């Protein structure tokens, strides 16, 4: 009886943030009754916890925050108390990953939680399943060794997608471009294509009564059947130069999919209701994301256009036409969440902003410096608290509105 009660407690709830980009994997929060009009000194920071290297974001289920990072020579999974940041348990294993370009050598992929299991995908391709209750390792697979996948420019960055009883990943090996693993045992359920891995994470949606998995691989968008990995169709879309990345997760909106990449690839809206995709609009001067996923609200796209290390701007684009409605030049990169009728924006410089999700203009109503710089990990918003990390700290921020 206690076991089943525990499962009920740990099962993801509507206000949880159990995976990359939140409960519906599109950057949209289901939170209500938030206080987004904080005083001049900013919202209340409830706690701070030291973290190691990496760009993996926090995930939250009930009263637990899970953080994946690198400390010394180990990739580490910490489970923290959501209210005060106290460590409940820690699990770790050795990592040999070294970044060839001098960036951090920690994990890039955000964990996924389903029931009492946590799934992590390390920078060197180690896939793990952990027990959320106590951190015990349930199974482990070295995907690079077993499926001969490439290290790529910046290591493995695909955040696991939990779909049905499977964990789906863009592996990038020969005959193992996209793979599905059994949640309970780690057994391979299917392997599909030989597409190289990108730095994007897969997503899933039901379109026309059929469930589909969308994977933005290195050189094309793939639509797969989640049950057996069968390739339904593919759409070529890649940067013009080899020294590039495709990193933004596809955004499914109704019967359309929005994809975006920098390095000359650009953005495209595809209608995908039929047996093959149809281009609604495309272009490289609209909303070309370097790495940060785009969000959508009431028929408008919001996101960062341009290379992160060059001139990067925040933009609003009309979904159906691709028309740019407004553009904040030299804004820099960051991460966006949709919360009700507002945008919650965390910049790479550690500033948190609130603005109406409006196509009329960008008009922030609140802003505060809450972290340091060089932030690429996506934040989480769950149960009235906002969680974000920089190069050294993970913080819990109180955004809960008061009656």
mmCIF file of C-alpha atoms in Angstrom:
data_model
loop_
_atom_site.group_PDB
_atom_site.id
_atom_site.type_symbol
_atom_site.label_atom_id
_atom_site.label_comp_id
_atom_site.label_asym_id
_atom_site.label_seq_id
_atom_site.Cartn_x
_atom_site.Cartn_y
_atom_site.Cartn_z
ATOM 1 C CA UNK A 1 0.000 0.000 0.000
ATOM 2 C CA UNK A 2 2.840 2.414 0.871
ATOM 3 C CA UNK A 3 4.444 1.727 -2.522
ATOM 4 C CA UNK A 4 1.316 2.745 -4.426
ATOM 5 C CA UNK A 5 0.880 5.866 -2.323
ATOM 6 C CA UNK A 6 4.464 6.822 -3.141
ATOM 7 C CA UNK A 7 3.799 6.372 -6.856
ATOM 8 C CA UNK A 8 0.778 8.641 -6.605
ATOM 9 C CA UNK A 9 2.857 11.255 -4.799
ATOM 10 C CA UNK A 10 5.689 11.163 -7.360
ATOM 11 C CA UNK A 11 3.566 11.004 -10.511
ATOM 12 C CA UNK A 12 3.832 14.228 -12.531
ATOM 13 C CA UNK A 13 0.996 16.627 -11.800
ATOM 14 C CA UNK A 14 -0.401 19.459 -13.867
ATOM 15 C CA UNK A 15 1.796 22.052 -12.138
ATOM 16 C CA UNK A 16 4.972 19.943 -12.316
ATOM 17 C CA UNK A 17 7.836 20.583 -14.735
ATOM 18 C CA UNK A 18 8.963 16.994 -15.368
ATOM 19 C CA UNK A 19 10.923 17.409 -18.614
ATOM 20 C CA UNK A 20 12.691 19.814 -20.961
ATOM 21 C CA UNK A 21 10.337 22.703 -21.860
ATOM 22 C CA UNK A 22 7.758 21.736 -19.263
ATOM 23 C CA UNK A 23 4.620 19.598 -18.964
ATOM 24 C CA UNK A 24 3.605 19.889 -22.630
ATOM 25 C CA UNK A 25 7.199 20.221 -23.947
ATOM 26 C CA UNK A 26 6.556 23.580 -25.571
ATOM 27 C CA UNK A 27 7.634 26.142 -22.966
ATOM 28 C CA UNK A 28 4.063 26.795 -21.799
ATOM 29 C CA UNK A 29 3.395 26.832 -18.054
ATOM 30 C CA UNK A 30 0.101 25.786 -16.505
ATOM 31 C CA UNK A 31 0.782 27.875 -13.385
ATOM 32 C CA UNK A 32 -1.870 30.291 -12.126
ATOM 33 C CA UNK A 33 -2.023 32.802 -9.287
ATOM 34 C CA UNK A 34 1.585 33.923 -9.719
ATOM 35 C CA UNK A 35 2.998 37.222 -8.502
ATOM 36 C CA UNK A 36 4.821 38.656 -11.519
ATOM 37 C CA UNK A 37 4.832 42.258 -10.279
ATOM 38 C CA UNK A 38 7.714 42.136 -7.849
ATOM 39 C CA UNK A 39 9.341 45.129 -6.093
ATOM 40 C CA UNK A 40 12.422 46.987 -7.362
ATOM 41 C CA UNK A 41 14.785 44.578 -5.602
ATOM 42 C CA UNK A 42 13.238 41.666 -7.477
ATOM 43 C CA UNK A 43 11.368 38.501 -6.464
ATOM 44 C CA UNK A 44 12.301 36.665 -3.285
ATOM 45 C CA UNK A 45 15.060 34.102 -3.717
ATOM 46 C CA UNK A 46 14.165 31.225 -1.416
ATOM 47 C CA UNK A 47 17.420 29.318 -1.616
ATOM 48 C CA UNK A 48 20.695 28.827 -3.473
ATOM 49 C CA UNK A 49 22.610 25.598 -4.097
ATOM 50 C CA UNK A 50 26.048 25.152 -5.626
ATOM 51 C CA UNK A 51 26.177 23.341 -8.961
ATOM 52 C CA UNK A 52 28.961 22.134 -11.210
ATOM 53 C CA UNK A 53 29.501 22.333 -14.942
ATOM 54 C CA UNK A 54 26.887 21.878 -17.631
ATOM 55 C CA UNK A 55 23.871 23.348 -19.392
ATOM 56 C CA UNK A 56 21.274 20.860 -18.205
ATOM 57 C CA UNK A 57 18.184 22.512 -16.744
ATOM 58 C CA UNK A 58 16.271 21.593 -13.573
ATOM 59 C CA UNK A 59 13.120 19.449 -13.587
ATOM 60 C CA UNK A 60 10.483 19.363 -10.857
ATOM 61 C CA UNK A 61 7.931 16.831 -9.635
ATOM 62 C CA UNK A 62 5.902 17.538 -6.502
ATOM 63 C CA UNK A 63 8.348 18.664 -3.792
ATOM 64 C CA UNK A 64 11.493 17.456 -5.574
ATOM 65 C CA UNK A 65 13.910 19.323 -7.841
ATOM 66 C CA UNK A 66 16.302 17.204 -9.902
ATOM 67 C CA UNK A 67 19.549 18.730 -11.175
ATOM 68 C CA UNK A 68 22.042 17.029 -13.541
ATOM 69 C CA UNK A 69 25.553 18.497 -13.605
ATOM 70 C CA UNK A 70 29.257 17.672 -13.460
ATOM 71 C CA UNK A 71 31.365 17.882 -10.317
ATOM 72 C CA UNK A 72 35.047 17.083 -10.803
ATOM 73 C CA UNK A 73 35.330 13.924 -12.877
ATOM 74 C CA UNK A 74 31.757 12.750 -12.277
ATOM 75 C CA UNK A 75 28.373 13.431 -13.813
ATOM 76 C CA UNK A 76 26.101 13.985 -10.828
ATOM 77 C CA UNK A 77 22.358 13.774 -10.308
ATOM 78 C CA UNK A 78 21.105 15.694 -7.270
ATOM 79 C CA UNK A 79 17.591 15.526 -5.858
ATOM 80 C CA UNK A 80 16.737 18.587 -3.763
ATOM 81 C CA UNK A 81 13.884 19.637 -1.520
ATOM 82 C CA UNK A 82 11.911 22.160 -3.562
ATOM 83 C CA UNK A 83 11.106 24.488 -0.670
ATOM 84 C CA UNK A 84 14.616 24.975 0.750
ATOM 85 C CA UNK A 85 17.192 23.376 -1.587
ATOM 86 C CA UNK A 86 18.259 20.687 0.887
ATOM 87 C CA UNK A 87 19.871 17.680 -0.784
ATOM 88 C CA UNK A 88 17.709 14.555 -0.433
ATOM 89 C CA UNK A 89 20.080 12.254 -2.306
ATOM 90 C CA UNK A 90 22.977 12.298 -4.768
ATOM 91 C CA UNK A 91 23.948 9.773 -7.469
ATOM 92 C CA UNK A 92 27.053 9.951 -9.649
ATOM 93 C CA UNK A 93 29.283 8.094 -12.082
ATOM 94 C CA UNK A 94 32.607 8.863 -13.843
ATOM 95 C CA UNK A 95 32.623 10.961 -17.014
ATOM 96 C CA UNK A 96 35.466 11.161 -19.532
ATOM 97 C CA UNK A 97 33.924 13.903 -21.682
ATOM 98 C CA UNK A 98 36.124 16.858 -22.599
ATOM 99 C CA UNK A 99 34.858 19.714 -24.729
ATOM 100 C CA UNK A 100 37.052 20.306 -27.768
ATOM 101 C CA UNK A 101 36.261 24.018 -27.936
ATOM 102 C CA UNK A 102 36.867 25.040 -24.345
ATOM 103 C CA UNK A 103 33.237 25.094 -23.259
ATOM 104 C CA UNK A 104 32.016 23.373 -20.121
ATOM 105 C CA UNK A 105 32.382 19.578 -19.941
ATOM 106 C CA UNK A 106 29.171 18.951 -18.026
ATOM 107 C CA UNK A 107 25.917 17.465 -19.355
ATOM 108 C CA UNK A 108 23.851 19.462 -21.829
ATOM 109 C CA UNK A 109 20.635 17.406 -21.780
ATOM 110 C CA UNK A 110 17.842 18.115 -19.289
ATOM 111 C CA UNK A 111 16.525 15.009 -17.442
ATOM 112 C CA UNK A 112 13.022 13.614 -17.820
ATOM 113 C CA UNK A 113 10.878 12.240 -14.985
ATOM 114 C CA UNK A 114 8.064 9.748 -15.428
ATOM 115 C CA UNK A 115 6.473 8.215 -12.341
ATOM 116 C CA UNK A 116 9.277 7.110 -10.026
ATOM 117 C CA UNK A 117 11.974 7.052 -12.744
ATOM 118 C CA UNK A 118 14.429 9.762 -13.793
ATOM 119 C CA UNK A 119 16.195 9.512 -17.169
ATOM 120 C CA UNK A 120 19.487 11.306 -17.881
ATOM 121 C CA UNK A 121 21.633 11.498 -21.016
ATOM 122 C CA UNK A 122 25.217 12.535 -20.325
ATOM 123 C CA UNK A 123 27.560 14.609 -22.486
ATOM 124 C CA UNK A 124 29.403 11.468 -23.585
ATOM 125 C CA UNK A 125 26.245 9.524 -24.441
ATOM 126 C CA UNK A 126 25.641 7.595 -21.207
ATOM 127 C CA UNK A 127 21.910 6.949 -20.794
ATOM 128 C CA UNK A 128 20.762 6.218 -17.239
ATOM 129 C CA UNK A 129 17.523 5.416 -15.453
ATOM 130 C CA UNK A 130 17.377 6.291 -11.745
ATOM 131 C CA UNK A 131 14.908 5.752 -8.922
ATOM 132 C CA UNK A 132 13.396 9.127 -7.988
ATOM 133 C CA UNK A 133 12.801 7.991 -4.417
ATOM 134 C CA UNK A 134 16.391 7.171 -3.448
ATOM 135 C CA UNK A 135 18.683 7.691 -6.465
ATOM 136 C CA UNK A 136 19.356 4.000 -7.076
ATOM 137 C CA UNK A 137 20.535 3.226 -10.596
ATOM 138 C CA UNK A 138 17.997 1.077 -12.469
ATOM 139 C CA UNK A 139 19.922 0.580 -15.728
ATOM 140 C CA UNK A 140 22.677 2.181 -17.800
ATOM 141 C CA UNK A 141 23.634 2.162 -21.502
ATOM 142 C CA UNK A 142 26.746 3.591 -23.163
ATOM 143 C CA UNK A 143 25.108 4.644 -26.434
ATOM 144 C CA UNK A 144 28.278 5.889 -28.122
ATOM 145 C CA UNK A 145 30.044 2.596 -27.514
ATOM 146 C CA UNK A 146 27.104 0.337 -28.378
ATOM 147 C CA UNK A 147 25.726 2.231 -31.367
ATOM 148 C CA UNK A 148 28.874 3.910 -32.702
ATOM 149 C CA UNK A 149 27.513 7.441 -32.561
ATOM 150 C CA UNK A 150 29.741 10.457 -33.066
ATOM 151 C CA UNK A 151 30.842 12.889 -30.360
ATOM 152 C CA UNK A 152 29.871 15.847 -32.541
ATOM 153 C CA UNK A 153 31.201 19.339 -31.993
ATOM 154 C CA UNK A 154 29.857 19.807 -28.469
ATOM 155 C CA UNK A 155 28.956 16.371 -27.136
ATOM 156 C CA UNK A 156 25.497 14.901 -26.625
ATOM 157 C CA UNK A 157 22.684 17.392 -26.019
ATOM 158 C CA UNK A 158 19.406 15.559 -26.699
ATOM 159 C CA UNK A 159 17.002 15.740 -23.739
ATOM 160 C CA UNK A 160 15.106 12.415 -23.344
ATOM 161 C CA UNK A 161 11.525 12.244 -24.559
ATOM 162 C CA UNK A 162 9.271 9.942 -22.526
ATOM 163 C CA UNK A 163 6.553 8.647 -24.833
ATOM 164 C CA UNK A 164 4.304 5.811 -23.700
ATOM 165 C CA UNK A 165 6.573 3.162 -22.232
ATOM 166 C CA UNK A 166 9.607 4.351 -24.177
ATOM 167 C CA UNK A 167 12.507 6.773 -23.781
ATOM 168 C CA UNK A 168 13.225 8.264 -27.228
ATOM 169 C CA UNK A 169 16.538 9.870 -28.199
ATOM 170 C CA UNK A 170 18.341 11.228 -31.247
ATOM 171 C CA UNK A 171 21.437 8.963 -30.955
ATOM 172 C CA UNK A 172 22.979 9.552 -34.392
ATOM 173 C CA UNK A 173 24.527 6.136 -35.052
ATOM 174 C CA UNK A 174 24.526 4.123 -38.276
ATOM 175 C CA UNK A 175 21.136 2.391 -38.298
ATOM 176 C CA UNK A 176 20.513 4.035 -34.938
ATOM 177 C CA UNK A 177 19.766 7.632 -35.799
ATOM 178 C CA UNK A 178 16.738 7.702 -33.515
ATOM 179 C CA UNK A 179 16.173 5.047 -30.872
ATOM 180 C CA UNK A 180 13.553 4.009 -28.323
ATOM 181 C CA UNK A 181 14.419 2.225 -25.077
ATOM 182 C CA UNK A 182 12.093 0.443 -22.682
ATOM 183 C CA UNK A 183 11.594 2.578 -19.578
ATOM 184 C CA UNK A 184 11.729 -0.339 -17.177
ATOM 185 C CA UNK A 185 14.597 -2.432 -18.574
ATOM 186 C CA UNK A 186 16.528 -0.211 -20.993
ATOM 187 C CA UNK A 187 15.958 -2.792 -23.732
ATOM 188 C CA UNK A 188 16.040 -1.420 -27.288
ATOM 189 C CA UNK A 189 12.465 -1.211 -28.586
ATOM 190 C CA UNK A 190 13.319 0.129 -32.042
ATOM 191 C CA UNK A 191 15.989 1.815 -34.143
ATOM 192 C CA UNK A 192 15.198 4.139 -37.031
ATOM 193 C CA UNK A 193 17.231 5.891 -39.772
ATOM 194 C CA UNK A 194 20.960 6.649 -39.832
ATOM 195 C CA UNK A 195 20.558 10.403 -39.453
ATOM 196 C CA UNK A 196 23.313 12.237 -37.601
ATOM 197 C CA UNK A 197 22.336 13.651 -34.248
ATOM 198 C CA UNK A 198 21.694 17.346 -33.833
ATOM 199 C CA UNK A 199 21.581 19.329 -30.597
ATOM 200 C CA UNK A 200 17.802 19.481 -30.709
ATOM 201 C CA UNK A 201 15.486 17.374 -28.552
ATOM 202 C CA UNK A 202 12.533 15.385 -29.950
ATOM 203 C CA UNK A 203 8.912 16.127 -29.227
ATOM 204 C CA UNK A 204 5.621 14.262 -29.755
ATOM 205 C CA UNK A 205 2.087 15.283 -30.681
ATOM 206 C CA UNK A 206 -1.229 13.894 -31.908
ATOM 207 C CA UNK A 207 -2.163 15.187 -35.360
ATOM 208 C CA UNK A 208 -5.179 13.925 -37.274
ATOM 209 C CA UNK A 209 -5.782 11.316 -34.602
ATOM 210 C CA UNK A 210 -2.280 9.843 -35.039
ATOM 211 C CA UNK A 211 0.548 10.106 -32.553
ATOM 212 C CA UNK A 212 3.849 11.235 -34.070
ATOM 213 C CA UNK A 213 7.371 11.874 -32.869
ATOM 214 C CA UNK A 214 9.212 14.796 -34.450
ATOM 215 C CA UNK A 215 13.014 14.759 -34.471
ATOM 216 C CA UNK A 216 15.034 17.658 -35.836
ATOM 217 C CA UNK A 217 18.156 15.699 -36.815
ATOM 218 C CA UNK A 218 21.337 17.280 -38.141
ATOM 219 C CA UNK A 219 20.129 17.725 -41.725
ATOM 220 C CA UNK A 220 16.375 17.132 -41.731
ATOM 221 C CA UNK A 221 13.154 17.009 -39.752
ATOM 222 C CA UNK A 222 11.872 13.459 -39.237
ATOM 223 C CA UNK A 223 8.334 12.333 -38.460
ATOM 224 C CA UNK A 224 8.240 8.862 -36.890
ATOM 225 C CA UNK A 225 5.613 6.473 -35.583
ATOM 226 C CA UNK A 226 6.297 6.191 -31.827
ATOM 227 C CA UNK A 227 5.258 2.536 -31.628
ATOM 228 C CA UNK A 228 7.845 1.114 -34.019
ATOM 229 C CA UNK A 229 9.994 4.017 -35.243
ATOM 230 C CA UNK A 230 8.655 3.779 -38.784
ATOM 231 C CA UNK A 231 9.674 6.819 -40.849
ATOM 232 C CA UNK A 232 6.496 8.596 -41.956
ATOM 233 C CA UNK A 233 8.217 11.406 -43.838
ATOM 234 C CA UNK A 234 11.290 13.604 -43.795
ATOM 235 C CA UNK A 235 11.906 17.262 -44.610
ATOM 236 C CA UNK A 236 15.453 18.396 -45.547
ATOM 237 C CA UNK A 237 16.459 21.445 -43.496
ATOM 238 C CA UNK A 238 20.054 22.191 -42.549
ATOM 239 C CA UNK A 239 22.545 25.029 -42.078
ATOM 240 C CA UNK A 240 24.599 25.942 -45.120
ATOM 241 C CA UNK A 241 27.957 25.240 -43.493
ATOM 242 C CA UNK A 242 29.202 22.054 -41.848
ATOM 243 C CA UNK A 243 30.616 23.826 -38.784
ATOM 244 C CA UNK A 244 27.161 24.474 -37.389
ATOM 245 C CA UNK A 245 24.491 23.228 -35.015
ATOM 246 C CA UNK A 246 20.738 22.733 -35.185
ATOM 247 C CA UNK A 247 19.496 22.970 -31.637
ATOM 248 C CA UNK A 248 15.982 24.410 -31.254
ATOM 249 C CA UNK A 249 13.278 21.831 -30.518
ATOM 250 C CA UNK A 250 10.468 21.602 -33.115
ATOM 251 C CA UNK A 251 7.309 23.400 -32.023
ATOM 252 C CA UNK A 252 4.017 21.677 -32.845
ATOM 253 C CA UNK A 253 1.019 24.011 -33.155
ATOM 254 C CA UNK A 254 -2.216 22.341 -34.230
ATOM 255 C CA UNK A 255 -1.497 20.710 -37.593
ATOM 256 C CA UNK A 256 1.712 22.670 -38.174
ATOM 257 C CA UNK A 257 5.316 22.312 -37.051
ATOM 258 C CA UNK A 258 7.717 25.235 -36.724
ATOM 259 C CA UNK A 259 11.445 24.577 -37.142
ATOM 260 C CA UNK A 260 14.326 26.993 -36.859
ATOM 261 C CA UNK A 261 18.122 26.987 -37.063
ATOM 262 C CA UNK A 262 20.866 29.540 -37.488
ATOM 263 C CA UNK A 263 23.971 29.413 -39.761
ATOM 264 C CA UNK A 264 21.919 30.226 -42.868
ATOM 265 C CA UNK A 265 19.179 27.623 -42.421
ATOM 266 C CA UNK A 266 16.427 29.961 -41.275
ATOM 267 C CA UNK A 267 12.898 29.177 -40.139
ATOM 268 C CA UNK A 268 9.957 27.344 -41.685
ATOM 269 C CA UNK A 269 6.351 26.641 -40.806
ATOM 270 C CA UNK A 270 5.187 23.274 -42.155
ATOM 271 C CA UNK A 271 1.669 21.960 -42.497
ATOM 272 C CA UNK A 272 1.914 18.283 -41.541
ATOM 273 C CA UNK A 273 -1.655 16.994 -41.518
ATOM 274 C CA UNK A 274 -1.197 14.885 -44.671
ATOM 275 C CA UNK A 275 1.278 12.235 -45.760
ATOM 276 C CA UNK A 276 4.026 14.772 -46.453
ATOM 277 C CA UNK A 277 4.832 18.246 -45.131
ATOM 278 C CA UNK A 278 3.855 21.399 -47.003
ATOM 279 C CA UNK A 279 5.734 24.667 -46.531
ATOM 280 C CA UNK A 280 3.465 27.479 -45.348
ATOM 281 C CA UNK A 281 6.340 29.968 -45.248
ATOM 282 C CA UNK A 282 10.104 30.007 -44.765
ATOM 283 C CA UNK A 283 13.039 32.413 -44.691
ATOM 284 C CA UNK A 284 16.328 33.255 -43.018
ATOM 285 C CA UNK A 285 15.384 36.803 -42.022
ATOM 286 C CA UNK A 286 12.405 35.978 -39.808
ATOM 287 C CA UNK A 287 13.160 33.945 -36.657
ATOM 288 C CA UNK A 288 16.362 31.894 -36.962
ATOM 289 C CA UNK A 289 17.169 30.474 -33.540
ATOM 290 C CA UNK A 290 20.725 29.551 -32.629
ATOM 291 C CA UNK A 291 19.735 27.193 -29.815
ATOM 292 C CA UNK A 292 16.820 28.482 -27.740
ATOM 293 C CA UNK A 293 13.365 26.957 -28.435
ATOM 294 C CA UNK A 294 10.619 29.214 -29.755
ATOM 295 C CA UNK A 295 7.296 29.617 -27.910
ATOM 296 C CA UNK A 296 3.823 30.392 -29.258
ATOM 297 C CA UNK A 297 0.832 32.225 -27.824
ATOM 298 C CA UNK A 298 -2.482 33.102 -29.511
ATOM 299 C CA UNK A 299 -1.139 32.843 -33.055
ATOM 300 C CA UNK A 300 2.215 34.549 -32.525
ATOM 301 C CA UNK A 301 5.740 33.187 -32.174
ATOM 302 C CA UNK A 302 8.233 34.620 -29.679
ATOM 303 C CA UNK A 303 11.925 33.837 -29.723
ATOM 304 C CA UNK A 304 15.529 34.824 -30.294
ATOM 305 C CA UNK A 305 16.699 35.518 -33.829
ATOM 306 C CA UNK A 306 20.373 35.355 -34.774
ATOM 307 C CA UNK A 307 23.621 33.836 -33.591
ATOM 308 C CA UNK A 308 24.174 33.985 -29.839
ATOM 309 C CA UNK A 309 27.783 35.192 -30.154
ATOM 310 C CA UNK A 310 26.814 37.842 -32.711
ATOM 311 C CA UNK A 311 23.869 40.237 -32.864
ATOM 312 C CA UNK A 312 20.903 38.413 -31.322
ATOM 313 C CA UNK A 313 17.444 39.972 -31.083
ATOM 314 C CA UNK A 314 14.133 39.138 -29.401
ATOM 315 C CA UNK A 315 11.251 38.923 -31.867
ATOM 316 C CA UNK A 316 7.514 38.452 -32.260
ATOM 317 C CA UNK A 317 6.387 36.843 -35.529
ATOM 318 C CA UNK A 318 2.905 36.240 -36.891
ATOM 319 C CA UNK A 319 2.463 32.470 -37.053
ATOM 320 C CA UNK A 320 0.391 32.171 -40.222
ATOM 321 C CA UNK A 321 2.351 34.625 -42.368
ATOM 322 C CA UNK A 322 5.879 34.844 -40.968
ATOM 323 C CA UNK A 323 5.540 38.625 -40.666
ATOM 324 C CA UNK A 324 7.803 40.191 -38.017
ATOM 325 C CA UNK A 325 5.577 42.203 -35.678
ATOM 326 C CA UNK A 326 8.319 43.643 -33.466
ATOM 327 C CA UNK A 327 12.024 43.209 -32.875
ATOM 328 C CA UNK A 328 14.187 44.167 -29.895
ATOM 329 C CA UNK A 329 17.659 44.604 -31.386
ATOM 330 C CA UNK A 330 20.811 43.534 -29.529
ATOM 331 C CA UNK A 331 18.713 41.937 -26.810
ATOM 332 C CA UNK A 332 20.961 38.879 -26.551
ATOM 333 C CA UNK A 333 19.919 35.239 -26.186
ATOM 334 C CA UNK A 334 18.049 33.473 -23.411
ATOM 335 C CA UNK A 335 15.027 31.304 -22.646
ATOM 336 C CA UNK A 336 11.309 32.087 -22.804
ATOM 337 C CA UNK A 337 8.258 30.697 -21.027
ATOM 338 C CA UNK A 338 4.604 31.483 -21.661
ATOM 339 C CA UNK A 339 2.704 32.010 -18.401
ATOM 340 C CA UNK A 340 -0.932 32.901 -18.911
ATOM 341 C CA UNK A 341 -0.904 36.063 -21.027
ATOM 342 C CA UNK A 342 2.699 36.904 -20.231
ATOM 343 C CA UNK A 343 6.235 36.024 -21.267
ATOM 344 C CA UNK A 344 8.761 35.106 -18.591
ATOM 345 C CA UNK A 345 12.238 35.659 -20.015
ATOM 346 C CA UNK A 346 15.592 34.642 -18.538
ATOM 347 C CA UNK A 347 18.461 36.200 -20.445
ATOM 348 C CA UNK A 348 21.943 34.739 -20.794
ATOM 349 C CA UNK A 349 23.105 37.599 -18.592
ATOM 350 C CA UNK A 350 20.973 36.353 -15.675
ATOM 351 C CA UNK A 351 18.200 38.950 -15.879
ATOM 352 C CA UNK A 352 14.593 37.841 -15.376
ATOM 353 C CA UNK A 353 11.918 39.849 -17.201
ATOM 354 C CA UNK A 354 8.132 39.807 -17.424
ATOM 355 C CA UNK A 355 6.318 41.207 -20.446
ATOM 356 C CA UNK A 356 2.880 40.860 -22.023
ATOM 357 C CA UNK A 357 2.753 38.186 -24.734
ATOM 358 C CA UNK A 358 1.523 40.785 -27.194
ATOM 359 C CA UNK A 359 2.188 41.351 -30.913
ATOM 360 C CA UNK A 360 1.786 45.120 -30.460
ATOM 361 C CA UNK A 361 5.128 45.847 -28.799
ATOM 362 C CA UNK A 362 7.658 44.597 -26.274
ATOM 363 C CA UNK A 363 6.852 46.320 -23.007
ATOM 364 C CA UNK A 364 8.425 44.647 -19.940
ATOM 365 C CA UNK A 365 6.576 45.247 -16.694
ATOM 366 C CA UNK A 366 9.175 43.826 -14.289
ATOM 367 C CA UNK A 367 12.833 42.906 -14.395
ATOM 368 C CA UNK A 368 15.480 41.769 -11.910
ATOM 369 C CA UNK A 369 19.037 40.469 -11.917
ATOM 370 C CA UNK A 370 18.748 37.037 -10.290
ATOM 371 C CA UNK A 371 21.860 35.161 -11.539
ATOM 372 C CA UNK A 372 25.270 35.602 -13.109
ATOM 373 C CA UNK A 373 26.083 35.448 -16.813
ATOM 374 C CA UNK A 374 26.666 32.718 -19.438
ATOM 375 C CA UNK A 375 23.325 30.996 -18.842
ATOM 376 C CA UNK A 376 22.142 28.427 -21.389
ATOM 377 C CA UNK A 377 20.251 25.949 -19.214
ATOM 378 C CA UNK A 378 16.477 26.184 -19.614
ATOM 379 C CA UNK A 379 14.645 27.155 -16.391
ATOM 380 C CA UNK A 380 11.637 25.461 -14.765
ATOM 381 C CA UNK A 381 8.433 26.829 -13.257
ATOM 382 C CA UNK A 382 6.435 24.635 -10.884
ATOM 383 C CA UNK A 383 4.148 25.080 -7.866
ATOM 384 C CA UNK A 384 4.690 28.831 -7.663
ATOM 385 C CA UNK A 385 8.484 28.615 -7.759
ATOM 386 C CA UNK A 386 10.921 29.441 -10.566
ATOM 387 C CA UNK A 387 14.142 27.427 -10.796
ATOM 388 C CA UNK A 388 17.186 28.480 -12.800
ATOM 389 C CA UNK A 389 20.942 27.982 -12.837
ATOM 390 C CA UNK A 390 24.074 29.731 -13.997
ATOM 391 C CA UNK A 391 27.678 28.466 -14.011
ATOM 392 C CA UNK A 392 27.823 28.024 -10.243
ATOM 393 C CA UNK A 393 24.387 28.297 -8.633
ATOM 394 C CA UNK A 394 20.924 26.801 -8.820
ATOM 395 C CA UNK A 395 18.275 29.026 -7.272
ATOM 396 C CA UNK A 396 14.662 28.661 -6.201
ATOM 397 C CA UNK A 397 12.629 31.856 -6.615
ATOM 398 C CA UNK A 398 9.257 32.566 -5.000
ATOM 399 C CA UNK A 399 6.680 33.652 -7.599
ATOM 400 C CA UNK A 400 3.616 32.437 -5.724
ATOM 401 C CA UNK A 401 0.843 34.992 -5.559
ATOM 402 C CA UNK A 402 -0.777 35.682 -2.222
ATOM 403 C CA UNK A 403 -4.569 35.498 -1.638
#
